[in-house]
């Protein structure tokens, strides 16, 4: 399965108003705390991979997932292979991966509002110490290009410019800001 994602910086309140005009349905509100790990056997920054433990809080209840993201597949979007599964206890999976030699690299915290527009998830992100962004994404097990072009169309419907796309991850932006 491939995740096709296009992310642009934006004023999320203005985009929320546009989503209301389009009668888009808000389907979720979530607080995510992502702890990213460095591997003992290779440099994820060099290989363009990511390994994280995500905690999601909805309506006062927190669940955890572990995710591996492969390298980017193309220059036109943030499309990549992704594997994700729920875990019963986020603290236990943190302990397991640290005992295996993985080191916490950074934590990214974001408040997200998720809408559905046609077949796409449109996410309004307020990311601590990074900024505000809109992500348009959809999964596919086939051809990436038509899914990416559909994401561009959704952005244009939201009065956003696909050429403003930011391919750097929130983790990369956070670490870049910390090193400046």
XYZ file of N, CA and C in Angstrom:
540
model
N 0.847 -1.178 0.000
C 0.000 0.000 0.000
C 0.890 1.238 0.000
N 0.493 2.233 -0.755
C 1.238 3.481 -0.848
C 0.375 4.633 -0.358
N 0.998 5.523 0.392
C 0.338 6.732 0.828
C 0.772 7.851 -0.116
N -0.203 8.479 -0.775
C 0.066 9.623 -1.643
C -0.376 10.857 -0.866
N 0.590 11.733 -0.586
C 0.324 12.895 0.261
C 0.912 14.139 -0.380
N 0.121 15.212 -0.367
C 0.596 16.519 -0.799
C 0.316 17.475 0.356
N 1.368 18.180 0.788
C 1.276 19.049 1.960
C 1.724 20.451 1.577
N 0.925 21.457 1.968
C 1.282 22.853 1.697
C 1.098 23.674 2.971
N 1.940 24.699 3.162
C 1.696 25.617 4.274
C 0.436 26.426 3.992
N -0.323 26.724 5.029
C -1.588 27.451 4.816
C -2.111 28.001 6.124
N -2.978 28.990 6.007
C -3.738 29.487 7.145
C -4.905 28.518 7.314
N -4.845 27.685 8.342
C -5.841 26.615 8.434
C -7.244 27.119 8.736
N -7.382 28.276 9.361
C -8.730 28.806 9.599
C -9.376 29.232 8.284
N -8.592 29.841 7.386
C -9.123 30.221 6.073
C -9.520 28.974 5.288
N -8.725 27.915 5.388
C -9.050 26.664 4.684
C -10.288 26.019 5.305
N -10.425 26.094 6.622
C -11.621 25.551 7.279
C -12.877 26.258 6.779
N -12.791 27.580 6.587
C -13.934 28.325 6.037
C -14.256 27.853 4.624
N -13.230 27.625 3.819
C -13.447 27.151 2.447
C -14.058 25.744 2.459
N -13.610 24.902 3.366
C -14.188 23.559 3.490
C -15.663 23.643 3.866
N -16.018 24.582 4.724
C -17.431 24.794 5.067
C -18.231 25.206 3.835
N -17.653 26.116 3.014
C -18.325 26.539 1.780
C -18.553 25.353 0.842
N -17.610 24.423 0.819
C -17.717 23.241 -0.042
C -18.567 22.141 0.583
N -19.080 22.411 1.798
C -19.888 21.451 2.549
C -19.149 20.137 2.789
N -17.832 20.268 3.029
C -17.030 19.092 3.363
C -17.367 18.654 4.784
N -17.301 17.367 5.010
C -17.632 16.826 6.320
C -16.372 16.666 7.160
N -16.367 17.272 8.366
C -15.268 17.028 9.290
C -15.520 15.671 9.926
N -14.539 14.772 9.812
C -14.725 13.404 10.278
C -13.908 13.068 11.522
N -12.981 13.950 11.903
C -12.150 13.617 13.060
C -11.448 14.859 13.583
N -11.176 14.839 14.860
C -10.302 15.800 15.523
C -9.390 14.966 16.408
N -8.095 15.184 16.289
C -7.148 14.332 17.002
C -5.912 15.135 17.396
N -5.356 14.787 18.531
C -4.048 15.299 18.940
C -3.080 14.140 18.757
N -2.024 14.376 17.994
C -1.039 13.324 17.745
C 0.302 13.727 18.339
N 0.914 12.775 19.007
C 2.275 12.934 19.512
C 3.092 11.795 18.922
N 4.032 12.160 18.036
C 4.843 11.181 17.320
C 6.270 11.198 17.849
N 6.725 10.069 18.366
C 8.119 9.929 18.772
C 8.839 9.178 17.664
N 9.804 9.863 17.048
C 10.601 9.271 15.970
C 11.883 8.701 16.549
N 12.337 7.605 15.938
C 13.518 6.895 16.426
C 14.598 6.830 15.363
N 15.838 6.871 15.832
C 17.003 6.583 15.001
C 17.329 5.111 15.172
N 17.713 4.475 14.080
C 18.047 3.052 14.105
C 19.530 2.851 14.419
N 19.870 1.757 15.097
C 21.284 1.501 15.398
C 22.067 0.978 14.189
N 21.361 0.496 13.163
C 22.034 -0.170 12.052
C 22.055 0.628 10.750
N 21.349 1.773 10.689
C 21.423 2.648 9.517
C 20.876 4.024 9.862
N 21.227 4.988 9.022
C 20.846 6.378 9.231
C 19.569 6.661 8.449
N 18.441 6.773 9.161
C 17.164 7.001 8.498
C 17.144 8.307 7.713
N 17.835 9.336 8.181
C 17.892 10.594 7.429
C 18.572 10.361 6.080
N 19.573 9.516 6.063
C 20.292 9.214 4.818
C 19.466 8.327 3.891
N 18.747 7.362 4.448
C 17.961 6.429 3.625
C 16.548 6.942 3.344
N 16.182 8.094 3.934
C 14.867 8.710 3.745
C 13.744 7.816 4.257
N 13.972 7.166 5.382
C 12.978 6.326 6.031
C 12.576 6.968 7.359
N 11.513 6.459 7.946
C 11.096 6.932 9.264
C 10.486 5.773 10.038
N 10.738 5.778 11.333
C 10.154 4.800 12.252
C 9.660 5.585 13.457
N 8.383 5.424 13.782
C 7.820 6.224 14.862
C 6.818 5.418 15.675
N 6.587 5.935 16.883
C 5.474 5.501 17.720
C 4.560 6.716 17.844
N 3.313 6.531 17.450
C 2.334 7.619 17.469
C 1.298 7.356 18.551
N 1.029 8.403 19.332
C -0.064 8.371 20.294
C -1.128 9.339 19.781
N -2.354 8.839 19.673
C -3.476 9.656 19.191
C -4.512 9.765 20.283
N -4.909 11.019 20.552
C -5.929 11.258 21.568
C -7.167 11.811 20.894
N -8.266 11.078 21.071
C -9.582 11.460 20.562
C -10.574 11.352 21.710
N -11.314 12.424 21.918
C -12.373 12.417 22.940
C -11.845 11.879 24.273
N -10.631 12.282 24.646
C -10.062 11.911 25.929
C -9.448 10.529 25.995
N -9.518 9.763 24.924
C -8.967 8.410 24.915
C -7.741 8.354 24.008
N -6.659 7.739 24.514
C -5.398 7.677 23.763
C -5.118 6.251 23.307
N -4.757 6.139 22.027
C -4.336 4.871 21.435
C -2.953 5.056 20.841
N -2.250 3.933 20.595
C -0.894 4.009 20.046
C -0.771 3.153 18.793
N 0.128 3.598 17.906
C 0.445 2.878 16.671
C 1.945 2.932 16.466
N 2.463 1.941 15.787
C 3.855 1.964 15.363
C 3.851 1.995 13.832
N 4.731 2.824 13.253
C 4.724 3.057 11.812
C 6.135 3.036 11.258
N 6.275 2.373 10.109
C 7.496 2.451 9.298
C 7.109 3.113 7.982
N 7.895 4.133 7.563
C 7.695 4.790 6.272
C 8.953 4.603 5.447
N 8.764 4.088 4.238
C 9.887 3.898 3.333
C 10.288 5.196 2.657
N 11.333 5.131 1.829
C 11.797 6.328 1.132
C 10.747 6.871 0.171
N 10.836 8.171 -0.115
C 9.935 8.788 -1.085
C 10.089 8.097 -2.428
N 8.962 7.943 -3.137
C 8.945 7.223 -4.402
C 9.037 8.126 -5.625
N 8.755 9.412 -5.451
C 8.762 10.332 -6.589
C 9.028 11.744 -6.099
N 9.372 12.620 -7.035
C 9.687 14.004 -6.696
C 8.445 14.888 -6.623
N 7.309 14.426 -7.149
C 6.120 15.271 -7.270
C 5.204 15.252 -6.060
N 5.457 14.373 -5.094
C 4.615 14.296 -3.900
C 5.391 13.589 -2.799
N 4.731 13.410 -1.671
C 5.342 12.677 -0.566
C 4.847 11.231 -0.564
N 4.800 10.611 -1.723
C 4.315 9.241 -1.833
C 5.397 8.272 -1.365
N 4.977 7.319 -0.557
C 5.917 6.341 -0.025
C 5.174 5.105 0.444
N 5.904 4.006 0.551
C 5.340 2.799 1.127
C 5.251 3.004 2.639
N 4.154 2.516 3.226
C 3.950 2.727 4.656
C 3.322 1.487 5.272
N 3.833 1.121 6.449
C 3.276 0.022 7.225
C 2.962 0.564 8.612
N 1.735 0.322 9.082
C 1.321 0.847 10.380
C 0.421 -0.176 11.057
N 0.592 -0.302 12.365
C -0.279 -1.193 13.115
C -0.483 -0.644 14.518
N -1.644 -0.927 15.060
C -1.939 -0.513 16.425
C -1.174 -1.353 17.429
N -0.852 -0.748 18.556
C -0.223 -1.464 19.663
C -1.033 -1.166 20.916
N -1.028 -2.113 21.812
C -1.860 -1.957 23.003
C -1.335 -0.878 23.944
N -0.014 -0.756 24.056
C 0.552 0.172 25.035
C 1.742 0.904 24.417
N 1.602 2.214 24.215
C 2.665 3.013 23.619
C 3.939 3.012 24.446
N 3.811 3.012 25.784
C 4.996 2.991 26.630
C 5.759 1.680 26.480
N 5.029 0.570 26.351
C 5.693 -0.726 26.166
C 6.446 -0.788 24.842
N 5.839 -0.294 23.755
C 6.543 -0.346 22.467
C 7.740 0.589 22.488
N 7.643 1.746 23.164
C 8.810 2.614 23.333
C 9.937 1.854 24.027
N 9.614 1.156 25.104
C 10.622 0.404 25.860
C 11.233 -0.699 25.000
N 10.399 -1.406 24.248
C 10.896 -2.498 23.397
C 11.897 -1.974 22.374
N 11.524 -0.924 21.640
C 12.423 -0.446 20.577
C 13.697 0.149 21.168
N 13.610 0.778 22.340
C 14.818 1.307 22.961
C 15.733 0.178 23.436
N 15.161 -0.912 23.942
C 15.976 -2.065 24.336
C 16.623 -2.723 23.114
N 16.041 -2.550 21.945
C 16.628 -3.087 20.702
C 17.692 -2.151 20.122
N 17.915 -1.027 20.780
C 18.969 -0.123 20.348
C 18.514 1.106 19.591
N 17.218 1.263 19.397
C 16.706 2.461 18.731
C 16.715 3.608 19.746
N 17.099 4.799 19.284
C 17.183 5.982 20.153
C 16.118 6.988 19.746
N 15.397 7.579 20.720
C 14.455 8.636 20.352
C 15.210 9.794 19.689
N 14.692 10.258 18.553
C 15.331 11.357 17.811
C 14.641 12.677 18.104
N 13.317 12.674 18.084
C 12.545 13.902 18.299
C 11.079 13.530 18.461
N 10.319 14.478 19.005
C 8.878 14.306 19.152
C 8.170 15.441 18.432
N 7.210 15.069 17.598
C 6.401 16.031 16.844
C 4.985 15.978 17.410
N 4.468 17.145 17.808
C 3.099 17.220 18.336
C 2.249 18.071 17.402
N 1.042 17.562 17.112
C 0.161 18.326 16.230
C -1.296 18.136 16.617
N -2.052 19.209 16.376
C -3.504 19.171 16.477
C -4.024 19.074 15.055
N -4.898 18.100 14.815
C -5.385 17.843 13.464
C -6.906 17.862 13.422
N -7.402 18.462 12.334
C -8.825 18.349 11.991
C -8.871 17.676 10.632
N -9.625 16.610 10.533
C -9.665 15.821 9.305
C -11.039 15.943 8.657
N -11.018 16.232 7.359
C -12.232 16.343 6.550
C -12.144 15.336 5.410
N -13.299 15.004 4.856
C -13.337 14.189 3.645
C -13.798 15.058 2.492
N -13.020 15.045 1.429
C -13.362 15.745 0.195
C -13.189 14.727 -0.927
N -14.315 14.371 -1.509
C -14.345 13.297 -2.497
C -13.709 12.054 -1.869
N -12.677 11.513 -2.458
C -12.070 10.289 -1.920
C -10.813 10.580 -1.106
N -10.601 11.829 -0.728
C -9.367 12.249 -0.072
C -9.613 12.687 1.363
N -8.606 12.454 2.209
C -8.585 13.046 3.538
C -7.875 14.389 3.419
N -8.512 15.430 3.927
C -7.903 16.758 3.982
C -7.690 17.040 5.465
N -6.433 17.222 5.836
C -6.075 17.398 7.230
C -5.525 18.797 7.456
N -6.106 19.498 8.418
C -5.632 20.812 8.823
C -4.755 20.602 10.056
N -3.457 20.883 9.906
C -2.492 20.605 10.965
C -1.931 21.881 11.572
N -1.986 21.959 12.895
C -1.250 22.974 13.653
C -0.150 22.210 14.374
N 1.096 22.390 13.911
C 2.221 21.599 14.383
C 3.079 22.456 15.325
N 3.237 21.992 16.563
C 4.024 22.731 17.552
C 5.415 23.029 17.009
N 5.839 24.275 17.121
C 7.181 24.737 16.748
C 7.493 24.602 15.265
N 6.466 24.351 14.429
C 6.686 24.214 12.985
C 5.763 25.144 12.197
N 4.440 25.095 12.446
C 3.518 25.963 11.735
C 2.214 25.278 11.377
N 1.496 25.878 10.420
C 0.193 25.374 9.978
C 0.299 24.868 8.541
N -0.326 23.712 8.317
C -0.261 23.056 7.011
C -1.580 22.376 6.687
N -1.788 22.163 5.390
C -2.897 21.354 4.906
C -2.294 20.169 4.172
N -2.747 18.975 4.536
C -2.338 17.761 3.851
C -3.552 17.188 3.125
N -3.336 16.779 1.884
C -4.358 16.052 1.126
C -3.748 14.704 0.814
N -4.430 13.629 1.228
C -3.835 12.316 1.024
C -4.873 11.242 0.765
N -4.363 10.181 0.179
C -5.169 8.992 -0.094
C -4.215 7.827 -0.286
N -4.657 6.656 0.064
C -3.850 5.459 -0.150
C -4.204 4.846 -1.502
N -3.223 4.157 -2.081
C -3.459 3.434 -3.320
C -2.556 2.209 -3.341
N -3.012 1.181 -4.017
C -2.140 0.031 -4.229
C -1.738 -0.043 -5.701
N -2.045 1.025 -6.427
C -1.754 1.039 -7.859
C -0.967 2.259 -8.275
N -1.405 2.851 -9.364
C -0.714 3.967 -9.994
C -0.801 5.223 -9.124
N 0.347 5.813 -8.818
C 0.419 6.980 -7.944
C -0.016 8.259 -8.661
N 0.333 8.409 -9.931
C 0.127 9.672 -10.639
C -1.320 10.171 -10.627
N -2.321 9.352 -10.974
C -3.689 9.894 -10.959
C -4.166 10.273 -9.551
N -3.676 9.584 -8.539
C -4.050 9.920 -7.161
C -3.413 11.259 -6.785
N -2.156 11.454 -7.162
C -1.476 12.728 -6.905
C -2.178 13.866 -7.618
N -2.549 13.665 -8.887
C -3.241 14.714 -9.645
C -4.585 15.048 -9.003
N -5.277 14.042 -8.458
C -6.521 14.288 -7.741
C -6.294 15.113 -6.483
N -5.190 14.854 -5.791
C -4.846 15.643 -4.600
C -4.578 17.095 -4.988
N -3.894 17.305 -6.110
C -3.652 18.668 -6.600
C -4.980 19.379 -6.869
N -5.930 18.656 -7.451
C -7.241 19.238 -7.760
C -7.968 19.656 -6.473
N -7.882 18.818 -5.441
C -8.496 19.159 -4.155
C -7.847 20.432 -3.594
N -6.519 20.526 -3.664
C -5.840 21.737 -3.181
C -6.329 22.971 -3.926
N -6.434 22.863 -5.243
C -6.916 24.013 -6.023
C -8.342 24.383 -5.612
N -9.195 23.387 -5.324
C -10.558 23.660 -4.849
C -10.552 24.406 -3.515
N -9.477 24.241 -2.754
C -9.342 24.914 -1.456
C -8.614 26.245 -1.578
N -8.426 26.679 -2.836
C -7.708 27.933 -3.126
C -6.251 27.887 -2.674
N -5.668 26.701 -2.754
C -4.258 26.510 -2.428
C -3.507 26.100 -3.691
N -2.228 26.391 -3.729
C -1.400 26.143 -4.904
C -0.547 24.895 -4.694
N -0.761 23.846 -5.495
C 0.049 22.636 -5.349
C 1.550 22.883 -5.494
N 1.933 23.940 -6.207
C 3.361 24.212 -6.367
C 3.996 24.718 -5.071
N 3.185 25.034 -4.054
C 3.707 25.410 -2.741
C 4.029 24.186 -1.880
N 3.919 23.013 -2.483
C 4.089 21.761 -1.759
C 5.388 21.738 -0.949
N 5.274 21.196 0.250
C 6.405 21.014 1.150
C 6.629 19.509 1.275
N 7.742 19.025 0.735
C 8.013 17.589 0.780
C 8.764 17.182 2.038
N 9.289 18.150 2.763
C 9.989 17.843 4.008
C 8.963 17.439 5.065
N 9.278 16.397 5.816
C 8.377 15.946 6.880
C 8.354 16.961 8.017
N 7.344 16.848 8.871
C 7.294 17.701 10.052
C 8.537 17.457 10.913
N 8.972 16.215 10.999
C 10.189 15.906 11.744
C 11.375 16.655 11.146
N 11.514 16.597 9.829
C 12.614 17.296 9.163
C 12.563 18.801 9.400
N 11.360 19.364 9.341
C 11.215 20.806 9.592
C 11.581 21.141 11.035
N 11.110 20.326 11.972
C 11.406 20.568 13.375
C 12.903 20.494 13.627
N 13.560 19.469 13.102
C 15.002 19.315 13.309
C 15.779 20.425 12.602
N 15.311 20.836 11.429
C 15.969 21.923 10.699
C 15.895 23.217 11.482
N 14.709 23.513 12.051
C 14.539 24.724 12.860
C 15.407 24.674 14.107
N 15.565 23.471 14.697
C 16.360 23.327 15.917
C 17.843 23.543 15.635
N 18.280 23.244 14.400
C 19.698 23.373 14.050
C 20.050 24.759 13.553
N 19.064 25.650 13.394
C 19.360 27.005 12.892
C 19.732 27.940 14.005
